[in-house]
Amino acid sequence: MTTTHNTATAGGAATTTPGRSAEEARRPECRHWIGAEQRHCRKGDGVRRFVTGLRCPAHTPRALQGLPEIPPGPGWPAHRKEAS
């Protein structure tokens, strides 16, 4: 499947969201949609990647179900270097 629109800007320059600096655009942020407020969460502390996208600790799939997070055990999560 191909797209019918051009996603690049003229001259190949990257675009950023208006009102955000280039550094803020690179910072990971929670993309959970808060329907009552008609906005994304956008918190940047403790953001991790899930199948549903980047989520802060308050909006992980288990947190939204009211369940505690599963503590990391032996294996891949323990050997992964944390981003600073």
mmCIF file of C-alpha atoms in Angstrom:
data_model
loop_
_atom_site.group_PDB
_atom_site.id
_atom_site.type_symbol
_atom_site.label_atom_id
_atom_site.label_comp_id
_atom_site.label_asym_id
_atom_site.label_seq_id
_atom_site.Cartn_x
_atom_site.Cartn_y
_atom_site.Cartn_z
ATOM 1 C CA MET A 1 0.000 0.000 0.000
ATOM 2 C CA THR A 2 1.322 3.453 -0.826
ATOM 3 C CA THR A 3 0.405 6.876 0.394
ATOM 4 C CA THR A 4 -0.876 9.486 -1.993
ATOM 5 C CA HIS A 5 0.454 12.475 -0.088
ATOM 6 C CA ASN A 6 3.938 13.815 0.411
ATOM 7 C CA THR A 7 5.018 13.647 4.057
ATOM 8 C CA ALA A 8 8.213 15.653 3.547
ATOM 9 C CA THR A 9 8.308 19.425 3.540
ATOM 10 C CA ALA A 10 9.866 21.517 0.800
ATOM 11 C CA GLY A 11 13.639 21.265 0.947
ATOM 12 C CA GLY A 12 13.515 18.203 3.207
ATOM 13 C CA ALA A 13 13.263 20.249 6.412
ATOM 14 C CA ALA A 14 11.718 18.527 9.423
ATOM 15 C CA THR A 15 8.556 20.013 10.832
ATOM 16 C CA THR A 16 7.780 20.547 14.512
ATOM 17 C CA THR A 17 4.553 21.222 16.337
ATOM 18 C CA PRO A 18 3.910 24.980 16.581
ATOM 19 C CA GLY A 19 4.926 26.350 19.964
ATOM 20 C CA ARG A 20 7.340 23.485 20.703
ATOM 21 C CA SER A 21 11.116 23.629 20.400
ATOM 22 C CA ALA A 22 13.037 20.941 18.502
ATOM 23 C CA GLU A 23 14.299 19.487 21.814
ATOM 24 C CA GLU A 24 10.760 19.220 23.214
ATOM 25 C CA ALA A 25 9.681 17.487 20.006
ATOM 26 C CA ARG A 26 12.321 14.759 20.580
ATOM 27 C CA ARG A 27 11.384 14.224 24.255
ATOM 28 C CA PRO A 28 9.166 11.160 24.716
ATOM 29 C CA GLU A 29 5.743 12.014 26.088
ATOM 30 C CA CYS A 30 2.597 10.142 27.084
ATOM 31 C CA ARG A 31 0.146 9.908 24.176
ATOM 32 C CA HIS A 32 -2.884 8.777 26.217
ATOM 33 C CA TRP A 33 -6.032 10.626 25.098
ATOM 34 C CA ILE A 34 -7.932 12.246 27.984
ATOM 35 C CA GLY A 35 -11.410 12.424 26.487
ATOM 36 C CA ALA A 36 -12.981 14.612 29.176
ATOM 37 C CA GLU A 37 -10.332 17.296 28.572
ATOM 38 C CA GLN A 38 -10.054 16.705 24.781
ATOM 39 C CA ARG A 39 -6.233 16.485 24.898
ATOM 40 C CA HIS A 40 -3.285 14.106 25.183
ATOM 41 C CA CYS A 41 -1.616 13.645 28.584
ATOM 42 C CA ARG A 42 1.876 14.707 27.302
ATOM 43 C CA LYS A 43 3.714 13.997 30.607
ATOM 44 C CA GLY A 44 7.367 13.141 30.074
ATOM 45 C CA ASP A 45 8.410 11.541 33.368
ATOM 46 C CA GLY A 46 8.757 7.756 33.409
ATOM 47 C CA VAL A 47 7.394 7.288 29.883
ATOM 48 C CA ARG A 48 7.701 3.742 28.510
ATOM 49 C CA ARG A 49 6.760 2.144 25.199
ATOM 50 C CA PHE A 50 3.716 -0.158 25.069
ATOM 51 C CA VAL A 51 1.787 -1.713 22.173
ATOM 52 C CA THR A 52 -0.701 1.156 22.542
ATOM 53 C CA GLY A 53 2.107 3.756 22.337
ATOM 54 C CA LEU A 54 4.148 5.801 24.790
ATOM 55 C CA ARG A 55 2.568 5.901 28.247
ATOM 56 C CA CYS A 56 3.398 7.566 31.577
ATOM 57 C CA PRO A 57 3.063 5.490 34.793
ATOM 58 C CA ALA A 58 -0.495 6.788 35.335
ATOM 59 C CA HIS A 59 -1.670 5.619 31.897
ATOM 60 C CA THR A 60 -0.058 2.189 31.434
ATOM 61 C CA PRO A 61 -2.503 -0.532 30.403
ATOM 62 C CA ARG A 62 -2.422 -2.082 33.911
ATOM 63 C CA ALA A 63 -2.858 1.308 35.621
ATOM 64 C CA LEU A 64 -5.940 2.017 33.489
ATOM 65 C CA GLN A 65 -7.354 -1.354 34.624
ATOM 66 C CA GLY A 66 -6.694 -0.455 38.272
ATOM 67 C CA LEU A 67 -4.030 -3.166 38.624
ATOM 68 C CA PRO A 68 -0.492 -2.813 40.043
ATOM 69 C CA GLU A 69 2.458 -2.950 37.668
ATOM 70 C CA ILE A 70 4.234 -6.274 37.348
ATOM 71 C CA PRO A 71 7.686 -5.957 38.962
ATOM 72 C CA PRO A 72 10.593 -6.618 36.579
ATOM 73 C CA GLY A 73 12.041 -10.086 36.922
ATOM 74 C CA PRO A 74 15.007 -11.885 35.471
ATOM 75 C CA GLY A 75 15.541 -11.609 31.761
ATOM 76 C CA TRP A 76 15.357 -8.907 29.179
ATOM 77 C CA PRO A 77 14.005 -5.979 31.278
ATOM 78 C CA ALA A 78 16.739 -6.451 33.890
ATOM 79 C CA HIS A 79 19.483 -6.260 31.258
ATOM 80 C CA ARG A 80 18.098 -3.309 29.353
ATOM 81 C CA LYS A 81 19.965 -0.046 29.932
ATOM 82 C CA GLU A 82 17.643 2.705 31.179
ATOM 83 C CA ALA A 83 17.542 5.915 29.156
ATOM 84 C CA SER A 84 18.515 9.011 31.082
#
